[in-house]
XYZ file of C-alpha atoms in Angstrom:
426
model
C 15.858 31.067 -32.663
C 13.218 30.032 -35.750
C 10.737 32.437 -33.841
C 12.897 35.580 -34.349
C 14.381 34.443 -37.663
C 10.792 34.087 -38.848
C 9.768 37.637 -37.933
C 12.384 39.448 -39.333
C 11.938 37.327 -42.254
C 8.413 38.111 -43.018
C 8.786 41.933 -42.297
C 11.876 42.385 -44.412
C 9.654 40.814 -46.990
C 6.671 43.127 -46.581
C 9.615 46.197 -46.972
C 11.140 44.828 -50.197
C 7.475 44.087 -51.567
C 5.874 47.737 -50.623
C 9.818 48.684 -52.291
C 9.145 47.201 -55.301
C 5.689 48.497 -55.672
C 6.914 51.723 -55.663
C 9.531 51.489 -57.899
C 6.826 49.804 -60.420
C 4.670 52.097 -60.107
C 7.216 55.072 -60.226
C 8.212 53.571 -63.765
C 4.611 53.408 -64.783
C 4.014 56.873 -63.355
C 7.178 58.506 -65.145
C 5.980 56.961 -68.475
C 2.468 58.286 -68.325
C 3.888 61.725 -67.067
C 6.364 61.914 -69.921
C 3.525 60.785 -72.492
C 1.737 63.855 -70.999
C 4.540 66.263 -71.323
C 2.498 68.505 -73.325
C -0.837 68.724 -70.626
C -0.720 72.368 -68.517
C 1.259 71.802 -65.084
C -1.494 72.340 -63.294
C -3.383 69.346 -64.642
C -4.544 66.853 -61.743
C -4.266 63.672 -64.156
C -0.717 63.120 -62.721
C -2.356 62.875 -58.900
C -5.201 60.196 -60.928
C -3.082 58.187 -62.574
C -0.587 57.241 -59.523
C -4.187 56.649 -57.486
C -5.409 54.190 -60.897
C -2.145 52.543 -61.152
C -1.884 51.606 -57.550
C -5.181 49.857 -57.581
C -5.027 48.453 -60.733
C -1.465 46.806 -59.273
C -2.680 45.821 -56.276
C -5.911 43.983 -57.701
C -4.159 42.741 -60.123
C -1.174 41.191 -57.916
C -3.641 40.357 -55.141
C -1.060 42.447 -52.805
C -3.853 43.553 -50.347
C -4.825 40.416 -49.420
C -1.156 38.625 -49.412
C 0.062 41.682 -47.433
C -3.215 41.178 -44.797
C -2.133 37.026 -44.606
C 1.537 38.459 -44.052
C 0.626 40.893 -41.597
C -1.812 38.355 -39.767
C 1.278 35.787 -39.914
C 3.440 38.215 -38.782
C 1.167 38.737 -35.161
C 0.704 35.106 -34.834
C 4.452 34.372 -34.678
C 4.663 37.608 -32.596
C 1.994 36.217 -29.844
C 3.609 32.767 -29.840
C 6.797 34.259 -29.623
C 5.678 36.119 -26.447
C 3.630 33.006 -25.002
C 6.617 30.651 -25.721
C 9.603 33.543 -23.994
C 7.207 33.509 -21.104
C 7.287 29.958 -20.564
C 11.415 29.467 -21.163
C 11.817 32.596 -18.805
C 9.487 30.667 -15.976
C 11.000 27.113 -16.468
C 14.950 29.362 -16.486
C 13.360 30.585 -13.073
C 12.515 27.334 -11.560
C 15.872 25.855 -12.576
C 17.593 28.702 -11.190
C 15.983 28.786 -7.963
C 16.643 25.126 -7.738
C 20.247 25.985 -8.493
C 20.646 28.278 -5.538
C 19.173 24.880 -3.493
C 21.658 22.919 -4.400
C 24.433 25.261 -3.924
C 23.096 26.114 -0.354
C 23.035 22.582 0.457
C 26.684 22.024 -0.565
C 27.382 24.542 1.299
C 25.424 23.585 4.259
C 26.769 20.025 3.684
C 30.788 20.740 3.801
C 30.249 23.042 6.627
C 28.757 20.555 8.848
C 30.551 17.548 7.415
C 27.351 15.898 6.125
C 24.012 15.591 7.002
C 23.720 13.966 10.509
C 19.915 13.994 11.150
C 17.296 12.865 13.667
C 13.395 12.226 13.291
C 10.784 14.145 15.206
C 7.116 13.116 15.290
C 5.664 16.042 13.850
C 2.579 15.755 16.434
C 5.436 16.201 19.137
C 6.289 19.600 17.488
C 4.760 21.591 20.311
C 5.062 18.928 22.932
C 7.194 21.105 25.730
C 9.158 17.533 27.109
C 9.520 16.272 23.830
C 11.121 19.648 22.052
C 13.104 19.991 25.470
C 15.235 17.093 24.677
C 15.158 17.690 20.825
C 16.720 21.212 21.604
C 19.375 19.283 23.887
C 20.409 17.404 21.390
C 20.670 19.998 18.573
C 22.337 22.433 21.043
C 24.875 19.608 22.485
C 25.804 17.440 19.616
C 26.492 17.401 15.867
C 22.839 16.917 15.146
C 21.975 19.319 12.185
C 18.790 17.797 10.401
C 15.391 17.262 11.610
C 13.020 14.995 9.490
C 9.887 15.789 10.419
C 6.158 15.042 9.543
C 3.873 16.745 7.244
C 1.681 14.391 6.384
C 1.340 11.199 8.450
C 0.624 7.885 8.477
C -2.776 8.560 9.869
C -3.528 10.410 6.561
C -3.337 13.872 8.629
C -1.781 17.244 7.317
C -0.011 18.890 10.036
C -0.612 22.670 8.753
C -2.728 24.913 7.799
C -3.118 23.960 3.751
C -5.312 25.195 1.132
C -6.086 21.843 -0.414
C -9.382 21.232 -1.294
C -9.155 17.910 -0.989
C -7.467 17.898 2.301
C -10.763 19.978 3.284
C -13.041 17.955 2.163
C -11.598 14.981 4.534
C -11.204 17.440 7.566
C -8.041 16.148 8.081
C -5.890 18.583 9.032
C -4.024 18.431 12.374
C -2.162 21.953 12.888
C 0.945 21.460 14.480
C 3.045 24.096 13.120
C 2.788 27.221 10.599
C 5.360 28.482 8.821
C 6.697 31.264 11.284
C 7.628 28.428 13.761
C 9.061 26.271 11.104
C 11.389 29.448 10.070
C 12.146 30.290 13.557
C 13.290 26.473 14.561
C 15.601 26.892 11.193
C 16.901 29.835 11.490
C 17.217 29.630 15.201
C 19.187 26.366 14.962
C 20.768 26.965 11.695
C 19.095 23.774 10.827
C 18.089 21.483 7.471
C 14.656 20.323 7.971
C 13.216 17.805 6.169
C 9.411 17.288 5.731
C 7.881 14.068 5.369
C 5.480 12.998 3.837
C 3.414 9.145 3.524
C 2.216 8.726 0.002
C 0.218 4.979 -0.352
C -1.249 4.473 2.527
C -3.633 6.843 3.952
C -6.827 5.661 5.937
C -8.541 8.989 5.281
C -7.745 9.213 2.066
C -8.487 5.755 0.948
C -12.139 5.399 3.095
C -13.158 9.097 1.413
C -12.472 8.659 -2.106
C -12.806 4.392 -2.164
C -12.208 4.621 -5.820
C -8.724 5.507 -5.857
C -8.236 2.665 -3.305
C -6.406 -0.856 -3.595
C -9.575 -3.119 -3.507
C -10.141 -6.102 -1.810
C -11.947 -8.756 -4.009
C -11.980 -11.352 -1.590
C -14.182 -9.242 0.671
C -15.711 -7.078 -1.781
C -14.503 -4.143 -0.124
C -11.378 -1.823 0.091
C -7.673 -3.305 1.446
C -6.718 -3.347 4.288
C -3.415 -4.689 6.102
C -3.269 -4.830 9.925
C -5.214 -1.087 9.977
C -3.458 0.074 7.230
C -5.255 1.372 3.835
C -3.218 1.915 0.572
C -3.950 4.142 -2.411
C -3.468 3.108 -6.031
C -0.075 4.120 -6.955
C -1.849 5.539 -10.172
C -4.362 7.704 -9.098
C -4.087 10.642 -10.425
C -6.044 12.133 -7.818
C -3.772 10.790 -4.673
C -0.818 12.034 -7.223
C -1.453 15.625 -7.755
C -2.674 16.031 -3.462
C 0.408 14.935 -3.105
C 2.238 17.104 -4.694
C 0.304 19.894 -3.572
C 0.520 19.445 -0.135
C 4.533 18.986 -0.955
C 4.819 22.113 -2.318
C 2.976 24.129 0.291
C 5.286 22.008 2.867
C 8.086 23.291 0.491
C 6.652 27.562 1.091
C 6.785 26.537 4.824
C 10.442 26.658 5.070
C 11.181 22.797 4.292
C 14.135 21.877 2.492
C 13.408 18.247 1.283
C 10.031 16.992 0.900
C 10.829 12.802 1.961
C 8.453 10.470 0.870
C 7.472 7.552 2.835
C 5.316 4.503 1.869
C 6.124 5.154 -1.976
C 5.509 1.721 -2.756
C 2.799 -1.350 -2.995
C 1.310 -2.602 0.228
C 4.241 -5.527 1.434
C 1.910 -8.675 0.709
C 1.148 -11.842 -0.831
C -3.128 -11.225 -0.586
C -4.123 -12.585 -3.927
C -7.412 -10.923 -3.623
C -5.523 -7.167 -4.170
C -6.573 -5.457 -7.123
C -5.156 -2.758 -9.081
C -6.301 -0.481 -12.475
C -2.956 -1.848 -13.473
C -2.305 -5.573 -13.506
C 0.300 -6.055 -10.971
C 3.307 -7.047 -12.296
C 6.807 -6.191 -11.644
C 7.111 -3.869 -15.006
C 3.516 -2.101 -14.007
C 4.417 -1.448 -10.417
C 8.063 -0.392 -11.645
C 6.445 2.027 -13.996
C 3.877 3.466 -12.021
C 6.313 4.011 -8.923
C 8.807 5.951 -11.096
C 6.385 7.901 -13.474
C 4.966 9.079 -10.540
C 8.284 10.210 -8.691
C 9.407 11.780 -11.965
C 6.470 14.021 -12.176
C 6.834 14.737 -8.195
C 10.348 15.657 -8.341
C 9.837 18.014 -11.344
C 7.146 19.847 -9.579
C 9.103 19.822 -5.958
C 12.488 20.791 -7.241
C 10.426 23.788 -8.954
C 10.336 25.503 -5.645
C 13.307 25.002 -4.258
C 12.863 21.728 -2.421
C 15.259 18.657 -2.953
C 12.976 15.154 -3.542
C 14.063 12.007 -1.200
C 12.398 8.810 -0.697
C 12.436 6.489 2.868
C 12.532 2.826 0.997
C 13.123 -0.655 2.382
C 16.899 -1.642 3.165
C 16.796 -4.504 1.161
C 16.660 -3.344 -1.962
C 19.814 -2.418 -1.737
C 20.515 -6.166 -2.057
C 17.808 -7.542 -3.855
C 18.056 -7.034 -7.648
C 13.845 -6.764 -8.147
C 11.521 -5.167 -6.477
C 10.147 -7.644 -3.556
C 6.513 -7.110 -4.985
C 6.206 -2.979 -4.013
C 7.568 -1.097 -6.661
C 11.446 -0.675 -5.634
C 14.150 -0.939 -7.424
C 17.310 0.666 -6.548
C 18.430 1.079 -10.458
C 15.215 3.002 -11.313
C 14.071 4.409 -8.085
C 17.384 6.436 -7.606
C 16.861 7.983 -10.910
C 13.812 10.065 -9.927
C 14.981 10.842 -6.441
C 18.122 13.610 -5.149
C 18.348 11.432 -2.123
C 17.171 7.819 -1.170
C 17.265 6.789 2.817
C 17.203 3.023 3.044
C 15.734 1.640 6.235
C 18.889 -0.313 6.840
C 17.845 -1.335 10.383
C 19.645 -4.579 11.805
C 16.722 -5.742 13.533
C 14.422 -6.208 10.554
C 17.079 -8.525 8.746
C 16.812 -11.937 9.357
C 18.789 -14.193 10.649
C 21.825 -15.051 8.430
C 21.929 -11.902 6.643
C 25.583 -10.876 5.385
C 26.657 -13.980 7.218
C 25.125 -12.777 10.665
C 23.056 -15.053 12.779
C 21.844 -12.420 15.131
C 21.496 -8.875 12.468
C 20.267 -6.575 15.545
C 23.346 -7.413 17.859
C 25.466 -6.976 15.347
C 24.674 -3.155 13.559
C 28.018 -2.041 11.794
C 28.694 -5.685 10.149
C 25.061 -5.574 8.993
C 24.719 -1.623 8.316
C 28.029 -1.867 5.900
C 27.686 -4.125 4.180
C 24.165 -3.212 3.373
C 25.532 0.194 1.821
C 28.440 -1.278 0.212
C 25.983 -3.100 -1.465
C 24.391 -0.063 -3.020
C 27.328 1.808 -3.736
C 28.784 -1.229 -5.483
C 25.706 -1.058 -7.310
C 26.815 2.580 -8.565
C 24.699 4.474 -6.693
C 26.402 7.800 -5.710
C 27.861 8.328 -2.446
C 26.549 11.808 -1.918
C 22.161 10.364 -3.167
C 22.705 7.585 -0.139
C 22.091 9.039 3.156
C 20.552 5.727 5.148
C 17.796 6.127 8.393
C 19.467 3.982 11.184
C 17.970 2.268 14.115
C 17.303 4.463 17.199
C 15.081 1.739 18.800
C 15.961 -1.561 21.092
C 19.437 -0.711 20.934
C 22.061 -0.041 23.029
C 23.901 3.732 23.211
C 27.203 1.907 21.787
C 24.955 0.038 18.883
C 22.974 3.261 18.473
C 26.527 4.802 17.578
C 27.664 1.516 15.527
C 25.405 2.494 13.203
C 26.363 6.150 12.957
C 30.003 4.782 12.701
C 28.536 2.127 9.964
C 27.908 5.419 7.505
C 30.195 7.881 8.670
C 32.691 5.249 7.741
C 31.287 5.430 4.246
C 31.643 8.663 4.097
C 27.616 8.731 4.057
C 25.262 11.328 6.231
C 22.629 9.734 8.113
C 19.317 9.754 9.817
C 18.089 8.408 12.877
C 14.958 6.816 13.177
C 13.226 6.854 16.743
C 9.044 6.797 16.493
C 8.757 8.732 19.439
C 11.468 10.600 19.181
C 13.257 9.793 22.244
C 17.231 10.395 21.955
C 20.037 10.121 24.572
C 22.583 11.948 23.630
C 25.369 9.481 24.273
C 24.125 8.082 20.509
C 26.194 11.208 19.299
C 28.966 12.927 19.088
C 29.017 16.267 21.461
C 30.039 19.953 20.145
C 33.446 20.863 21.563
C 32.413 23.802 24.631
């Protein structure tokens, strides 16, 4: 609003000055003319004097060059004002198409009663045994998500991208473009989720060993049990990231899910960091990061989740990788703990065998979070589809549902029966 105030400021102040020049020169003029009554009328010393007066009143008032500063002014605040409308009209754009998101996934949401969603290894996507029993399950139960991989823990990019970077590592694994993505969707009236591993990437960290967690005690880069993890701060892993997000995002996806958003899980004194690694560093450097992401990623119409480890749902810190539930949920539309009963040990929530026992474990997990204020409709947990019964399988569905949560299923070679689930009525 100070923009257009200041324009028509300035030029109602260039009208009232080139007003009051005339009317000062006018007097002047009718003085002269009157003290010159007596001259033929067909003297041109009228037509001279007007000409002498306006100079002499514009050298003398230095009008020429204020009005040149005022007119200069005047297109400065005229090009800002154009740059800056541009930029509110792009950044009204991105929130709007962001808005539409979110009112297609409510949508999407109450018509299917929640998200009830499955994982597919994305190098299974054109695996003819493997999408077989995928498509039984979406066309037989009330399976209506698919999480599936974009960029994997192998550090490949399963499309066709235009990063540079991504180039430059030869990395790509094609797997899908985005007229199958669209046709799976539209075909199955489906949500799909992309996901994508952020910290650790082997091809990533052995190309570009700079950007790496280093291993001092070796005098080379980390490495735990074959896997290699990025600095959470380089700005180089950051903006790939988001780049290869956002393509994912043009694809057809409608949540980019990050995995691995965290510090490697160990005790190795030898790590080292740019940042010293301390709980308020790795805190920082987690979220700033995920703030950035989800401004960028909610800019074209994807939502932002992360995958994160069940137990901080519990835990009040941040077990050494950079996750807090208080923070973390801030920066995210959706958070997925791994709230899988086998990888809680013994005596958890009072249990002396977690795995055999997956609602007990599984609820009280999430009642953990929400009584921890996190909102209902930002938990949606990934359950154990491994070394578990069809019953337990469904005790964990049953764990959420009873929460009134959505859900994921978490199987790495994503083999389903489909007595985990509840069928669609013939």
């Amino acid at each position: 609003m100070n923009r257009v105030t200041n324009f028509f400021l300035i030029s109602i102040f260039i009208f009232a000055l080139i007003n009051f020049i005339s009317n000062d020169i006018s007097k002047e003029t009718e003085k002269e003319y009157q003290s010159n009554s007596d001259l033929p009328t067909n003297t041109t010393i009228y037509k001279e004097n007007i000409e002498l007066k306006i100079s002499k009143f514009i050298e003398k008032n230095n009008i020429k060059e204020a009005t040149e500063q005022l007119i200069a002014k005047d297109k400065e605040y005229r090009s800002k004002f154009i740059v800056d409308l541009e930029k509110d009209l792009m950044q009204l754009n991105k929130e709007l198409v962001f808005l539409i998101k979110q009112n297609q996934y409510a949508e999407f949401s109450n018509r299917f009663g929640g998200i009830k969603g499955i994982y597919l290894n994305g190098y299974h996507f054109n695996n003819k045994n493997k999408m077989d029993l995928i498509n039984s399950v979406l066309e037989n139960t009330n399976v209506n998500t698919l999480v599936i991989d974009v960029k994997t823990d192998n550090g490949h990019i399963l499309f066709e991208t235009d990063s540079q970077l991504a180039i430059e590592m030869n990395n790509v694994r094609s797997k899908f473009d985005k007229n199958s993505i669209q046709k799976l969707k539209n075909d199955k009236d489906l949500y799909l989720i992309g996901r994508v591993v952020v910290f650790q990437d082997p091809l990533f960290a052995n190309k570009y060993p700079g950007e790496a967690v280093y291993d001092t005690g070796k005098n080379t880069i980390y490495s735990q049990d074959g896997q290699y993890f990025i600095d959470p701060t380089s700005e180089k892993a950051q903006n790939y990231i988001i780049d290869i997000s956002k393509e994912a995002c043009e694809l057809g996806f409608d949540e980019i899910q990050f995995d691995y958003i965290r510090y490697p899980d160990s005790n190795y004194k030898y790590m080292k960091f740019q940042d010293e690694n301390t709980y308020e560093n790795r805190i920082k450097n987690i979220n700033s990061f995920l703030g950035l992401a989800k401004l960028e990623i909610n800019s074209v119409g994807c939502f932002l989740s992360a995958d994160v480890f069940g137990f901080i749902l519990t835990n009040k810190y941040d077990g050494g990788i950079g996750q807090n539930l208080e923070t973390i949920i801030q920066n995210l539309d959706f958070i997925s703990p791994m709230v899988y009963p086998s990888h809680y040990n013994s005596g958890s929530f009072g249990f002396q065998n977690p795995n055999r026992n997956p609602y007990g474990v599984i609820s009280a997990a999430l009642q953990d979070a929400l009584d921890r204020d996190v909102q209902a409709f930002k938990l949606r947990p990934f359950l154990q589809g491994f070394w578990h019964t069809n019953l337990e399988v469904r005790e964990n569905i049953r764990a959420a549902e009873d929460k009134g949560l959505g859900w994921l299923i978490w199987n790495v070679s994503s083999s389903y029966n489909l007595e985990y689930f509840s069928k669609i009525d013939s």
